[in-house]
XYZ file of C-alpha atoms in Angstrom:
375
model
C 41.164 -20.591 14.217
C 44.107 -22.263 15.910
C 43.042 -21.727 19.515
C 40.073 -20.243 21.385
C 40.664 -17.459 23.939
C 39.725 -18.920 27.350
C 37.503 -16.677 29.476
C 39.811 -16.136 32.234
C 43.043 -16.024 30.186
C 45.022 -12.866 30.166
C 45.482 -10.774 27.014
C 48.923 -9.547 28.331
C 50.840 -10.962 31.297
C 54.333 -10.782 32.782
C 56.053 -14.244 32.738
C 58.541 -14.381 35.543
C 61.909 -16.153 35.073
C 65.085 -16.382 37.119
C 66.622 -13.644 35.019
C 63.561 -11.350 35.626
C 61.068 -12.385 32.848
C 59.239 -11.059 29.772
C 55.987 -9.813 28.633
C 53.612 -12.354 26.815
C 50.813 -10.892 24.757
C 48.206 -11.933 22.214
C 48.984 -10.770 18.721
C 45.812 -8.795 17.920
C 46.706 -8.147 14.368
C 46.167 -11.855 13.597
C 42.682 -12.018 15.095
C 40.191 -13.609 13.982
C 42.329 -15.676 11.574
C 44.758 -17.174 14.314
C 45.065 -16.848 17.876
C 48.733 -16.530 18.761
C 50.862 -15.087 21.574
C 54.201 -13.328 21.110
C 56.948 -12.802 23.737
C 58.332 -9.230 24.188
C 61.638 -8.910 25.636
C 63.083 -5.393 24.970
C 62.069 -1.857 25.111
C 62.173 -1.390 21.217
C 60.070 -4.613 20.777
C 57.373 -3.188 23.212
C 57.480 0.066 21.387
C 56.873 -1.636 18.018
C 54.120 -3.797 19.539
C 52.311 -0.780 20.782
C 52.714 1.344 17.745
C 51.710 -1.505 15.337
C 48.835 -2.551 17.440
C 49.943 -6.058 18.280
C 48.488 -4.915 21.612
C 45.776 -2.236 21.545
C 43.031 -0.997 23.699
C 43.847 1.769 26.256
C 44.020 -0.473 29.342
C 46.195 -3.046 27.680
C 48.467 -0.467 26.239
C 48.869 0.937 29.856
C 49.887 -2.512 31.001
C 52.205 -2.912 27.975
C 53.777 0.356 29.106
C 54.463 -0.912 32.601
C 55.930 -3.993 31.330
C 58.147 -2.233 28.943
C 59.620 -0.085 31.743
C 60.451 -3.206 33.545
C 62.001 -4.759 30.418
C 64.196 -1.705 29.822
C 65.364 -1.799 33.397
C 66.528 -5.358 32.835
C 68.212 -4.395 29.600
C 70.225 -1.651 31.290
C 71.052 -3.915 34.263
C 72.544 -6.493 31.797
C 75.008 -3.858 30.634
C 76.669 -3.561 33.918
C 75.594 -6.557 36.261
C 77.818 -9.634 36.556
C 76.760 -12.688 34.654
C 75.839 -14.753 37.724
C 73.637 -11.857 39.014
C 71.735 -11.598 35.867
C 71.019 -15.432 35.804
C 69.347 -15.020 39.178
C 68.245 -11.373 39.855
C 66.100 -12.480 42.829
C 69.128 -13.737 44.657
C 70.145 -11.092 47.106
C 73.213 -12.787 48.163
C 75.058 -12.002 44.876
C 76.503 -8.464 45.091
C 76.302 -6.228 42.082
C 78.994 -3.783 43.247
C 77.718 -1.054 40.937
C 79.548 2.454 41.238
C 77.742 5.587 41.843
C 78.461 6.777 38.328
C 76.891 3.508 37.037
C 73.745 4.025 39.148
C 73.523 7.731 37.958
C 73.919 6.605 34.368
C 71.208 3.816 34.800
C 68.496 6.152 36.180
C 69.323 8.762 33.459
C 68.872 6.180 30.633
C 65.921 4.612 32.253
C 64.076 8.035 32.264
C 64.810 8.364 28.543
C 63.671 4.919 27.768
C 60.384 5.586 29.646
C 59.814 8.926 27.566
C 60.523 6.942 24.327
C 57.896 4.342 25.095
C 55.490 6.939 26.082
C 55.752 8.350 22.486
C 54.604 5.256 20.926
C 50.889 6.177 20.785
C 49.753 9.685 22.062
C 46.112 9.489 22.587
C 45.594 6.781 25.080
C 46.290 8.232 28.407
C 46.541 4.897 30.071
C 50.081 4.546 28.602
C 51.199 7.870 30.172
C 49.477 6.803 33.501
C 51.123 3.498 33.814
C 54.598 4.775 32.803
C 53.972 7.534 35.464
C 53.289 4.852 37.948
C 56.454 3.122 37.196
C 58.404 6.181 37.394
C 57.024 6.596 41.060
C 58.560 3.128 41.830
C 61.970 4.232 40.320
C 61.878 7.441 42.502
C 61.142 5.481 45.609
C 63.910 2.933 44.632
C 66.954 5.147 44.053
C 68.779 4.235 47.252
C 68.339 0.520 46.500
C 70.490 -2.007 44.778
C 69.793 -1.813 40.946
C 68.683 -5.436 40.924
C 65.977 -4.385 43.588
C 64.902 -1.523 41.293
C 64.281 -4.078 38.645
C 62.338 -6.397 40.836
C 60.268 -3.562 42.142
C 59.199 -2.466 38.642
C 58.387 -6.167 37.823
C 56.268 -6.612 40.828
C 54.592 -3.315 40.222
C 53.823 -4.111 36.670
C 52.298 -7.426 37.742
C 50.099 -5.657 40.355
C 48.806 -3.204 37.825
C 48.006 -6.166 35.474
C 46.108 -8.004 38.239
C 44.356 -4.878 39.298
C 43.117 -4.313 35.798
C 40.833 -7.427 35.898
C 39.312 -6.532 39.125
C 38.693 -2.913 38.013
C 37.050 -4.245 34.675
C 34.663 -6.661 36.662
C 33.636 -3.729 38.911
C 32.869 -1.560 35.833
C 30.872 -4.515 34.520
C 28.839 -4.820 37.625
C 27.999 -1.068 37.787
C 27.254 -0.859 34.018
C 24.928 -3.815 34.162
C 22.551 -1.703 36.279
C 21.695 0.540 33.274
C 21.064 -2.165 30.610
C 17.361 -2.695 30.199
C 16.072 -6.168 30.174
C 16.034 -7.583 26.690
C 18.106 -4.677 25.416
C 19.599 -4.233 22.192
C 23.133 -2.876 22.905
C 25.226 -1.131 20.303
C 29.116 -0.918 20.693
C 31.639 0.650 18.642
C 35.265 -0.638 18.281
C 36.558 -3.268 20.835
C 36.600 -2.672 24.593
C 36.627 -6.201 25.566
C 39.039 -8.649 27.228
C 41.408 -8.192 24.345
C 41.615 -4.321 24.817
C 42.402 -4.985 28.579
C 44.186 -7.686 30.551
C 40.850 -9.510 30.862
C 37.065 -9.204 30.891
C 36.844 -5.737 29.407
C 35.292 -2.300 29.934
C 32.337 -1.872 27.479
C 32.280 -5.580 26.870
C 32.574 -6.060 30.601
C 29.358 -4.237 31.011
C 27.886 -6.532 28.307
C 29.257 -9.690 29.967
C 27.855 -8.704 33.297
C 24.457 -7.812 31.792
C 24.267 -11.114 29.920
C 25.045 -13.060 33.156
C 21.758 -11.694 34.521
C 19.780 -11.488 31.320
C 20.307 -13.946 28.397
C 17.817 -12.103 26.266
C 20.092 -9.121 25.456
C 21.326 -8.620 21.982
C 24.474 -6.858 20.880
C 25.122 -4.943 17.696
C 28.870 -4.383 16.846
C 30.029 -1.688 14.395
C 32.730 -3.056 12.174
C 34.912 -0.058 12.885
C 36.750 0.960 9.882
C 39.530 1.201 8.966
C 41.176 -1.600 10.954
C 37.872 -3.438 11.674
C 38.480 -4.037 15.437
C 34.645 -4.537 15.933
C 34.311 -7.032 12.991
C 37.523 -8.843 13.799
C 37.966 -8.711 17.650
C 34.501 -7.754 19.191
C 32.534 -10.414 17.460
C 35.396 -13.070 18.032
C 34.930 -12.279 21.765
C 31.173 -12.351 21.844
C 30.778 -15.441 19.835
C 33.371 -17.183 22.095
C 31.227 -16.208 24.954
C 27.865 -17.403 23.184
C 26.449 -13.700 23.536
C 24.282 -13.077 20.662
C 25.980 -10.493 18.321
C 24.967 -8.902 14.955
C 27.856 -7.214 12.937
C 26.720 -3.938 11.172
C 28.788 -1.471 9.075
C 29.687 1.906 10.561
C 27.112 3.752 8.546
C 24.095 1.532 9.720
C 23.650 2.712 13.159
C 20.794 5.295 12.658
C 18.889 2.613 10.670
C 18.798 0.287 13.536
C 18.153 3.116 16.026
C 15.195 4.467 13.939
C 13.738 0.931 13.716
C 14.027 0.601 17.528
C 16.389 -2.199 17.656
C 18.945 -0.245 19.851
C 18.114 0.601 23.458
C 21.451 1.520 24.767
C 24.993 2.350 23.482
C 28.123 1.488 25.534
C 31.595 2.133 24.138
C 35.145 2.261 25.736
C 37.471 5.388 25.789
C 41.188 6.159 25.286
C 41.147 9.530 27.154
C 38.431 11.495 28.982
C 38.923 15.110 29.728
C 37.961 16.638 33.179
C 34.662 17.838 31.605
C 33.741 14.386 30.311
C 34.774 14.890 26.670
C 35.779 11.530 25.543
C 38.253 10.278 22.973
C 37.633 6.859 21.407
C 37.946 5.157 18.272
C 37.028 7.092 15.175
C 33.319 7.007 14.440
C 32.281 7.016 18.132
C 31.217 10.612 17.956
C 28.950 9.773 14.967
C 27.146 7.184 16.953
C 26.701 9.413 19.863
C 25.114 12.109 17.822
C 22.624 9.636 16.246
C 21.966 8.328 19.755
C 21.070 11.644 21.056
C 18.704 12.297 18.070
C 16.743 8.968 18.790
C 16.863 9.553 22.630
C 19.030 6.535 23.338
C 21.251 6.633 26.189
C 25.002 6.676 25.436
C 27.416 5.387 28.081
C 31.280 5.338 28.185
C 32.870 2.508 30.187
C 36.480 3.110 31.283
C 38.698 2.897 34.248
C 39.666 5.886 36.319
C 43.139 5.720 34.768
C 41.525 6.778 31.449
C 40.276 10.103 32.963
C 42.730 12.845 32.541
C 41.865 15.599 34.869
C 44.884 17.687 33.799
C 43.158 18.652 30.563
C 39.821 20.767 30.639
C 38.198 19.582 27.438
C 38.477 17.330 24.367
C 40.111 20.209 22.529
C 43.203 19.422 24.332
C 43.361 15.720 23.481
C 45.957 14.904 20.908
C 44.472 12.769 18.195
C 46.768 10.295 16.548
C 47.038 10.241 12.769
C 47.838 6.826 11.316
C 49.116 5.425 7.991
C 47.037 6.117 4.935
C 47.260 2.567 3.756
C 44.889 1.528 6.728
C 42.146 3.198 4.706
C 43.414 2.488 1.148
C 44.406 -1.159 1.494
C 42.127 -4.170 2.517
C 43.792 -7.567 2.619
C 46.754 -6.324 0.665
C 44.597 -4.870 -2.201
C 44.062 -1.198 -2.880
C 40.249 -0.351 -2.960
C 40.470 3.208 -4.315
C 42.089 5.237 -7.065
C 45.629 6.188 -7.014
C 46.231 9.807 -6.124
C 43.182 10.090 -3.794
C 43.999 12.181 -0.596
C 43.740 10.325 2.796
C 43.476 11.623 6.091
C 43.269 8.820 8.787
C 42.617 10.038 12.377
C 42.520 7.119 14.662
C 40.192 8.773 17.242
C 37.528 11.411 17.466
C 36.208 13.267 20.565
C 32.534 12.778 21.833
C 31.214 15.805 23.513
C 30.152 15.623 27.007
C 26.625 16.775 26.204
C 26.038 13.508 24.242
C 27.051 11.187 27.186
C 24.475 9.923 29.674
C 27.137 8.507 32.104
C 30.691 7.478 32.506
C 30.898 3.990 34.029
C 34.005 3.601 36.299
C 35.070 1.048 38.923
C 33.913 3.523 41.534
C 30.380 3.974 40.040
C 28.606 5.777 37.237
C 29.093 9.594 36.824
C 27.673 12.328 34.910
C 30.400 14.009 32.780
C 29.938 17.172 34.765
C 30.599 15.344 38.026
C 34.026 13.767 37.053
C 36.242 16.503 38.369
C 34.487 16.885 41.719
C 34.001 13.163 42.545
C 37.471 11.808 41.244
C 39.955 14.736 41.981
C 42.113 13.760 44.920
C-alpha cells in the first residue's frame, strides 16, 4: 500500500483556494491496493465520482453532494464573472456587475445542476438531504452578489463536512453502551471512516467500544459483489489494530450458531419513518439470522439518513447496478455466458428485526423515530 490512512484524516474535504477551491477525496475503488486521493473540480466529475463509487457510504456521498453544489456554482460564475474576480472570489472590492437576467439564468441553471447531481445514486437519502441543505443556502442568498452565493455554498459545505465527524463520534459514544464486554461484533459492508468524512457510524461504534474494551473481536462480511467489507472495513480495522476476522456473506449463521457473535452493528443508506432500513445488499439476511439466534441487531446512522417523508421500506427506491459487478472479478468472468443477472445494490431490513437505531441524539426503537425526531 502506498500510504496508510491517518486516523484523523478526512475521507473527503474541501480545499480552499483564492478562486474558490475543489473537493479532495479518497479514491475508494483502489483500496486496499493503493491509497490515493483525487481532486474533483466540476459538477460532472462529482456526478461520476458518486456514480462509480470513487466516493461511497451514505454520509460521504451526502458531503460529496454538498461539495458538488458549490463546484457547480463556481462553474456557472466563471461564465459571467470578470477574470480578476474569479482569481480572488473572496475579494469583495472587485465588482461583478452582473445583470438581472444573468442572475436569473444563474439560479435557474444552478437548480438544474443540483437536480442532476441528486440523480447520481437514488437510494442514499443523505445525498438528497445535503443538496436540500445547499438549496436552502441558495434561497437565502438570492439578493446577494453571485460571488457571495458561491462563498456561502462553500462555507456551508465545509460546515456540513466538519459536523459529520462530530456526529459520528457521538454515534460511537452512544453505540458503545450496548456492546457487551469481550463481544464478538458482526458488521456488514463498510460504515467506517471511509464511508463518512471521518470516524464512521457502525465502525464508529466499534472504535468507541474498543477504546474502552480491548477484548472485543470484529467479524466483517466480505459484502459481495463489490467486497466493501473485505476491501475497506478490514483495511480500516487493521490500521487501527482492532482484531478483525473476514468471513464470506454466507457464513454469518455458522458463527452465530457457534456463539461467536454477540451483537450486529451495521450502517444505513435510508431509514423510513417506521424504522425499516435500506443498507447494502445482504444486510436483511444477516438481520434475519440474528433474530433467529436472539442476537441484537443495531443500525448506526446520523439523523440525516432518516427519511420521515416515507412511511416504510416499501417506498425506498433500490438502486440496480451493472451486472458485471457480479459476473466479473479482477477482470475475469466467473460464470457462464448467457446467465441472467439481477444486481440490487441494497435491501430493506424490516423494523421488527432491529433492536435499536443509534443516532447522534441517542438510541431509539424503530417505532420511536417519528415521535422523537419529527420537528
